[in-house]
């Protein structure tokens, strides 16, 4: 995706107030965060390395202006890329489905892909994935209920691998009313309509992606693919 597309997606997140554009270095500096009027730099507890193998945030840490938070278990960009690589290598239905179930923090790489495929065939293999809780859903949900004067708009879809087209579609849908309700199809429904190996993200991951958007008020988890009265 282009910078403009990535910036639009990040800007649509309900926890983002402003996007810093221009020449933003991979390794943040004190001068940069002062110029942006930021007190802290935040990152997950996984180590981010520069091209030379050093900590990308070492300067910020030494200045005492670093906030570290625990990475959400079962969610990783590296893991998602691994799932996509598996689809191009071997799009077998069962292997792709099992990978979504067992991946979690056992990150998928091109080196261990074959091992994961073989292990996924073992019926005794334990399943690791994003475990949804009501507390996590509350963190993402607006908690806003429909008011009598609201005009409710309903849209549905798979919303797999959230991209700028999804964001623009949902923004446009919200313009038709005041309360946006989004139905998210189940994994089985998506696979039946799109084919083997889909969706890349399972239902719980897709739910959190949509709930994180500013324009979304509520979601239906596992919505039917046929809309009725």
JSON list of C-alpha atoms in Angstrom, two decimals, residues 25-155:
[
{"chain": "A", "resi": 25, "resn": "UNK", "atom": "CA", "xyz": [12.68, 8.07, 10.22]},
{"chain": "A", "resi": 26, "resn": "UNK", "atom": "CA", "xyz": [12.45, 4.41, 11.20]},
{"chain": "A", "resi": 27, "resn": "UNK", "atom": "CA", "xyz": [14.50, 5.19, 14.30]},
{"chain": "A", "resi": 28, "resn": "UNK", "atom": "CA", "xyz": [12.73, 8.01, 16.18]},
{"chain": "A", "resi": 29, "resn": "UNK", "atom": "CA", "xyz": [14.85, 10.77, 17.68]},
{"chain": "A", "resi": 30, "resn": "UNK", "atom": "CA", "xyz": [14.34, 13.18, 20.56]},
{"chain": "A", "resi": 31, "resn": "UNK", "atom": "CA", "xyz": [14.25, 16.05, 18.09]},
{"chain": "A", "resi": 32, "resn": "UNK", "atom": "CA", "xyz": [11.47, 14.34, 16.16]},
{"chain": "A", "resi": 33, "resn": "UNK", "atom": "CA", "xyz": [9.16, 13.69, 19.10]},
{"chain": "A", "resi": 34, "resn": "UNK", "atom": "CA", "xyz": [9.77, 17.20, 20.45]},
{"chain": "A", "resi": 35, "resn": "UNK", "atom": "CA", "xyz": [8.89, 18.63, 17.05]},
{"chain": "A", "resi": 36, "resn": "UNK", "atom": "CA", "xyz": [5.69, 16.56, 17.02]},
{"chain": "A", "resi": 37, "resn": "UNK", "atom": "CA", "xyz": [4.89, 17.74, 20.56]},
{"chain": "A", "resi": 38, "resn": "UNK", "atom": "CA", "xyz": [4.88, 14.15, 21.86]},
{"chain": "A", "resi": 39, "resn": "UNK", "atom": "CA", "xyz": [5.86, 13.24, 25.41]},
{"chain": "A", "resi": 40, "resn": "UNK", "atom": "CA", "xyz": [6.20, 9.49, 24.87]},
{"chain": "A", "resi": 41, "resn": "UNK", "atom": "CA", "xyz": [7.04, 6.90, 22.25]},
{"chain": "A", "resi": 42, "resn": "UNK", "atom": "CA", "xyz": [5.13, 3.62, 22.59]},
{"chain": "A", "resi": 43, "resn": "UNK", "atom": "CA", "xyz": [5.88, 0.16, 21.22]},
{"chain": "A", "resi": 44, "resn": "UNK", "atom": "CA", "xyz": [5.11, -3.48, 21.97]},
{"chain": "A", "resi": 45, "resn": "UNK", "atom": "CA", "xyz": [7.41, -5.63, 24.08]},
{"chain": "A", "resi": 46, "resn": "UNK", "atom": "CA", "xyz": [8.94, -7.30, 21.00]},
{"chain": "A", "resi": 47, "resn": "UNK", "atom": "CA", "xyz": [12.35, -5.88, 20.09]},
{"chain": "A", "resi": 48, "resn": "UNK", "atom": "CA", "xyz": [12.46, -3.61, 17.03]},
{"chain": "A", "resi": 49, "resn": "UNK", "atom": "CA", "xyz": [15.87, -3.73, 15.37]},
{"chain": "A", "resi": 50, "resn": "UNK", "atom": "CA", "xyz": [17.54, -1.32, 12.95]},
{"chain": "A", "resi": 51, "resn": "UNK", "atom": "CA", "xyz": [19.41, -2.48, 9.84]},
{"chain": "A", "resi": 52, "resn": "UNK", "atom": "CA", "xyz": [22.64, -2.65, 11.90]},
{"chain": "A", "resi": 53, "resn": "UNK", "atom": "CA", "xyz": [21.02, -4.90, 14.51]},
{"chain": "A", "resi": 54, "resn": "UNK", "atom": "CA", "xyz": [20.70, -2.29, 17.26]},
{"chain": "A", "resi": 55, "resn": "UNK", "atom": "CA", "xyz": [17.58, -1.32, 19.19]},
{"chain": "A", "resi": 56, "resn": "UNK", "atom": "CA", "xyz": [15.60, 1.20, 17.13]},
{"chain": "A", "resi": 57, "resn": "UNK", "atom": "CA", "xyz": [14.38, 2.90, 20.30]},
{"chain": "A", "resi": 58, "resn": "UNK", "atom": "CA", "xyz": [17.65, 2.98, 22.28]},
{"chain": "A", "resi": 59, "resn": "UNK", "atom": "CA", "xyz": [17.88, 6.79, 22.24]},
{"chain": "A", "resi": 60, "resn": "UNK", "atom": "CA", "xyz": [14.29, 7.15, 23.41]},
{"chain": "A", "resi": 61, "resn": "UNK", "atom": "CA", "xyz": [14.78, 4.56, 26.17]},
{"chain": "A", "resi": 62, "resn": "UNK", "atom": "CA", "xyz": [17.89, 6.31, 27.47]},
{"chain": "A", "resi": 63, "resn": "UNK", "atom": "CA", "xyz": [15.95, 9.56, 27.62]},
{"chain": "A", "resi": 64, "resn": "UNK", "atom": "CA", "xyz": [13.27, 7.89, 29.75]},
{"chain": "A", "resi": 65, "resn": "UNK", "atom": "CA", "xyz": [10.54, 8.66, 27.23]},
{"chain": "A", "resi": 66, "resn": "UNK", "atom": "CA", "xyz": [9.64, 5.11, 26.18]},
{"chain": "A", "resi": 67, "resn": "UNK", "atom": "CA", "xyz": [6.39, 3.31, 27.03]},
{"chain": "A", "resi": 68, "resn": "UNK", "atom": "CA", "xyz": [6.31, -0.44, 26.41]},
{"chain": "A", "resi": 69, "resn": "UNK", "atom": "CA", "xyz": [3.14, -2.50, 26.40]},
{"chain": "A", "resi": 70, "resn": "UNK", "atom": "CA", "xyz": [2.58, -6.23, 26.12]},
{"chain": "A", "resi": 71, "resn": "UNK", "atom": "CA", "xyz": [1.91, -7.45, 22.60]},
{"chain": "A", "resi": 72, "resn": "UNK", "atom": "CA", "xyz": [-1.50, -9.06, 22.12]},
{"chain": "A", "resi": 73, "resn": "UNK", "atom": "CA", "xyz": [-0.99, -12.81, 22.14]},
{"chain": "A", "resi": 74, "resn": "UNK", "atom": "CA", "xyz": [-1.92, -14.48, 18.87]},
{"chain": "A", "resi": 75, "resn": "UNK", "atom": "CA", "xyz": [-1.63, -11.35, 16.70]},
{"chain": "A", "resi": 76, "resn": "UNK", "atom": "CA", "xyz": [1.46, -10.72, 14.58]},
{"chain": "A", "resi": 77, "resn": "UNK", "atom": "CA", "xyz": [2.15, -9.17, 11.20]},
{"chain": "A", "resi": 78, "resn": "UNK", "atom": "CA", "xyz": [4.84, -11.81, 10.61]},
{"chain": "A", "resi": 79, "resn": "UNK", "atom": "CA", "xyz": [2.30, -14.54, 11.27]},
{"chain": "A", "resi": 80, "resn": "UNK", "atom": "CA", "xyz": [-0.23, -13.06, 8.83]},
{"chain": "A", "resi": 81, "resn": "UNK", "atom": "CA", "xyz": [2.44, -12.78, 6.12]},
{"chain": "A", "resi": 82, "resn": "UNK", "atom": "CA", "xyz": [3.22, -16.43, 6.77]},
{"chain": "A", "resi": 83, "resn": "UNK", "atom": "CA", "xyz": [-0.41, -17.38, 6.19]},
{"chain": "A", "resi": 84, "resn": "UNK", "atom": "CA", "xyz": [-0.35, -15.56, 2.85]},
{"chain": "A", "resi": 85, "resn": "UNK", "atom": "CA", "xyz": [2.87, -17.32, 1.87]},
{"chain": "A", "resi": 86, "resn": "UNK", "atom": "CA", "xyz": [1.28, -20.65, 2.67]},
{"chain": "A", "resi": 87, "resn": "UNK", "atom": "CA", "xyz": [-1.63, -19.88, 0.33]},
{"chain": "A", "resi": 88, "resn": "UNK", "atom": "CA", "xyz": [0.79, -19.28, -2.56]},
{"chain": "A", "resi": 89, "resn": "UNK", "atom": "CA", "xyz": [2.82, -22.38, -1.74]},
{"chain": "A", "resi": 90, "resn": "UNK", "atom": "CA", "xyz": [0.08, -24.88, -1.04]},
{"chain": "A", "resi": 91, "resn": "UNK", "atom": "CA", "xyz": [-3.53, -23.64, -1.01]},
{"chain": "A", "resi": 92, "resn": "UNK", "atom": "CA", "xyz": [-4.93, -26.91, 0.33]},
{"chain": "A", "resi": 93, "resn": "UNK", "atom": "CA", "xyz": [-8.12, -26.31, 2.27]},
{"chain": "A", "resi": 94, "resn": "UNK", "atom": "CA", "xyz": [-7.27, -28.26, 5.43]},
{"chain": "A", "resi": 95, "resn": "UNK", "atom": "CA", "xyz": [-3.71, -27.00, 5.66]},
{"chain": "A", "resi": 96, "resn": "UNK", "atom": "CA", "xyz": [-4.74, -23.35, 5.37]},
{"chain": "A", "resi": 97, "resn": "UNK", "atom": "CA", "xyz": [-7.55, -23.78, 7.86]},
{"chain": "A", "resi": 98, "resn": "UNK", "atom": "CA", "xyz": [-5.33, -25.59, 10.37]},
{"chain": "A", "resi": 99, "resn": "UNK", "atom": "CA", "xyz": [-2.64, -22.91, 10.02]},
{"chain": "A", "resi": 100, "resn": "UNK", "atom": "CA", "xyz": [-5.11, -20.23, 11.10]},
{"chain": "A", "resi": 101, "resn": "UNK", "atom": "CA", "xyz": [-5.86, -22.34, 14.16]},
{"chain": "A", "resi": 102, "resn": "UNK", "atom": "CA", "xyz": [-2.36, -23.29, 15.28]},
{"chain": "A", "resi": 103, "resn": "UNK", "atom": "CA", "xyz": [-0.34, -20.23, 14.32]},
{"chain": "A", "resi": 104, "resn": "UNK", "atom": "CA", "xyz": [-0.86, -17.80, 17.20]},
{"chain": "A", "resi": 105, "resn": "UNK", "atom": "CA", "xyz": [2.50, -16.86, 18.71]},
{"chain": "A", "resi": 106, "resn": "UNK", "atom": "CA", "xyz": [4.21, -19.76, 16.87]},
{"chain": "A", "resi": 107, "resn": "UNK", "atom": "CA", "xyz": [5.14, -17.30, 14.14]},
{"chain": "A", "resi": 108, "resn": "UNK", "atom": "CA", "xyz": [5.10, -18.61, 10.58]},
{"chain": "A", "resi": 109, "resn": "UNK", "atom": "CA", "xyz": [8.18, -18.11, 8.41]},
{"chain": "A", "resi": 110, "resn": "UNK", "atom": "CA", "xyz": [9.20, -19.48, 5.03]},
{"chain": "A", "resi": 111, "resn": "UNK", "atom": "CA", "xyz": [11.73, -21.68, 6.84]},
{"chain": "A", "resi": 112, "resn": "UNK", "atom": "CA", "xyz": [9.29, -23.42, 9.16]},
{"chain": "A", "resi": 113, "resn": "UNK", "atom": "CA", "xyz": [6.27, -23.42, 6.81]},
{"chain": "A", "resi": 114, "resn": "UNK", "atom": "CA", "xyz": [6.67, -27.07, 5.75]},
{"chain": "A", "resi": 115, "resn": "UNK", "atom": "CA", "xyz": [6.99, -28.22, 9.33]},
{"chain": "A", "resi": 116, "resn": "UNK", "atom": "CA", "xyz": [3.83, -26.37, 10.31]},
{"chain": "A", "resi": 117, "resn": "UNK", "atom": "CA", "xyz": [1.92, -27.92, 7.42]},
{"chain": "A", "resi": 118, "resn": "UNK", "atom": "CA", "xyz": [2.96, -31.40, 8.47]},
{"chain": "A", "resi": 119, "resn": "UNK", "atom": "CA", "xyz": [2.25, -30.77, 12.14]},
{"chain": "A", "resi": 120, "resn": "UNK", "atom": "CA", "xyz": [-1.16, -29.36, 11.27]},
{"chain": "A", "resi": 121, "resn": "UNK", "atom": "CA", "xyz": [-2.17, -32.80, 10.01]},
{"chain": "A", "resi": 122, "resn": "UNK", "atom": "CA", "xyz": [-1.76, -34.33, 13.44]},
{"chain": "A", "resi": 123, "resn": "UNK", "atom": "CA", "xyz": [-5.12, -34.57, 15.13]},
{"chain": "A", "resi": 124, "resn": "UNK", "atom": "CA", "xyz": [-3.53, -34.26, 18.55]},
{"chain": "A", "resi": 125, "resn": "UNK", "atom": "CA", "xyz": [-1.91, -30.92, 17.77]},
{"chain": "A", "resi": 126, "resn": "UNK", "atom": "CA", "xyz": [-3.08, -28.28, 20.32]},
{"chain": "A", "resi": 127, "resn": "UNK", "atom": "CA", "xyz": [-4.75, -25.19, 18.89]},
{"chain": "A", "resi": 128, "resn": "UNK", "atom": "CA", "xyz": [-3.32, -21.72, 19.50]},
{"chain": "A", "resi": 129, "resn": "UNK", "atom": "CA", "xyz": [-5.07, -18.60, 18.33]},
{"chain": "A", "resi": 130, "resn": "UNK", "atom": "CA", "xyz": [-6.37, -15.25, 19.45]},
{"chain": "A", "resi": 131, "resn": "UNK", "atom": "CA", "xyz": [-8.62, -16.03, 22.41]},
{"chain": "A", "resi": 132, "resn": "UNK", "atom": "CA", "xyz": [-11.45, -13.57, 22.55]},
{"chain": "A", "resi": 133, "resn": "UNK", "atom": "CA", "xyz": [-12.71, -12.28, 25.89]},
{"chain": "A", "resi": 134, "resn": "UNK", "atom": "CA", "xyz": [-15.50, -9.91, 26.84]},
{"chain": "A", "resi": 135, "resn": "UNK", "atom": "CA", "xyz": [-12.91, -7.57, 28.37]},
{"chain": "A", "resi": 136, "resn": "UNK", "atom": "CA", "xyz": [-11.03, -7.32, 25.08]},
{"chain": "A", "resi": 137, "resn": "UNK", "atom": "CA", "xyz": [-14.23, -6.71, 23.13]},
{"chain": "A", "resi": 138, "resn": "UNK", "atom": "CA", "xyz": [-15.19, -3.93, 25.60]},
{"chain": "A", "resi": 139, "resn": "UNK", "atom": "CA", "xyz": [-11.82, -2.28, 24.97]},
{"chain": "A", "resi": 140, "resn": "UNK", "atom": "CA", "xyz": [-12.66, -2.06, 21.27]},
{"chain": "A", "resi": 141, "resn": "UNK", "atom": "CA", "xyz": [-16.39, -1.43, 21.48]},
{"chain": "A", "resi": 142, "resn": "UNK", "atom": "CA", "xyz": [-17.86, 2.06, 21.67]},
{"chain": "A", "resi": 143, "resn": "UNK", "atom": "CA", "xyz": [-20.56, 0.84, 24.07]},
{"chain": "A", "resi": 144, "resn": "UNK", "atom": "CA", "xyz": [-22.98, 3.19, 22.36]},
{"chain": "A", "resi": 145, "resn": "UNK", "atom": "CA", "xyz": [-26.57, 2.00, 22.16]},
{"chain": "A", "resi": 146, "resn": "UNK", "atom": "CA", "xyz": [-29.07, 2.94, 19.46]},
{"chain": "A", "resi": 147, "resn": "UNK", "atom": "CA", "xyz": [-31.07, 6.07, 20.35]},
{"chain": "A", "resi": 148, "resn": "UNK", "atom": "CA", "xyz": [-34.69, 6.59, 19.27]},
{"chain": "A", "resi": 149, "resn": "UNK", "atom": "CA", "xyz": [-33.64, 9.35, 16.87]},
{"chain": "A", "resi": 150, "resn": "UNK", "atom": "CA", "xyz": [-30.82, 7.32, 15.28]},
{"chain": "A", "resi": 151, "resn": "UNK", "atom": "CA", "xyz": [-30.93, 6.30, 11.64]},
{"chain": "A", "resi": 152, "resn": "UNK", "atom": "CA", "xyz": [-29.33, 2.84, 11.59]},
{"chain": "A", "resi": 153, "resn": "UNK", "atom": "CA", "xyz": [-27.33, 1.71, 8.56]},
{"chain": "A", "resi": 154, "resn": "UNK", "atom": "CA", "xyz": [-26.47, -1.99, 8.14]},
{"chain": "A", "resi": 155, "resn": "UNK", "atom": "CA", "xyz": [-23.69, -3.36, 5.93]}
]
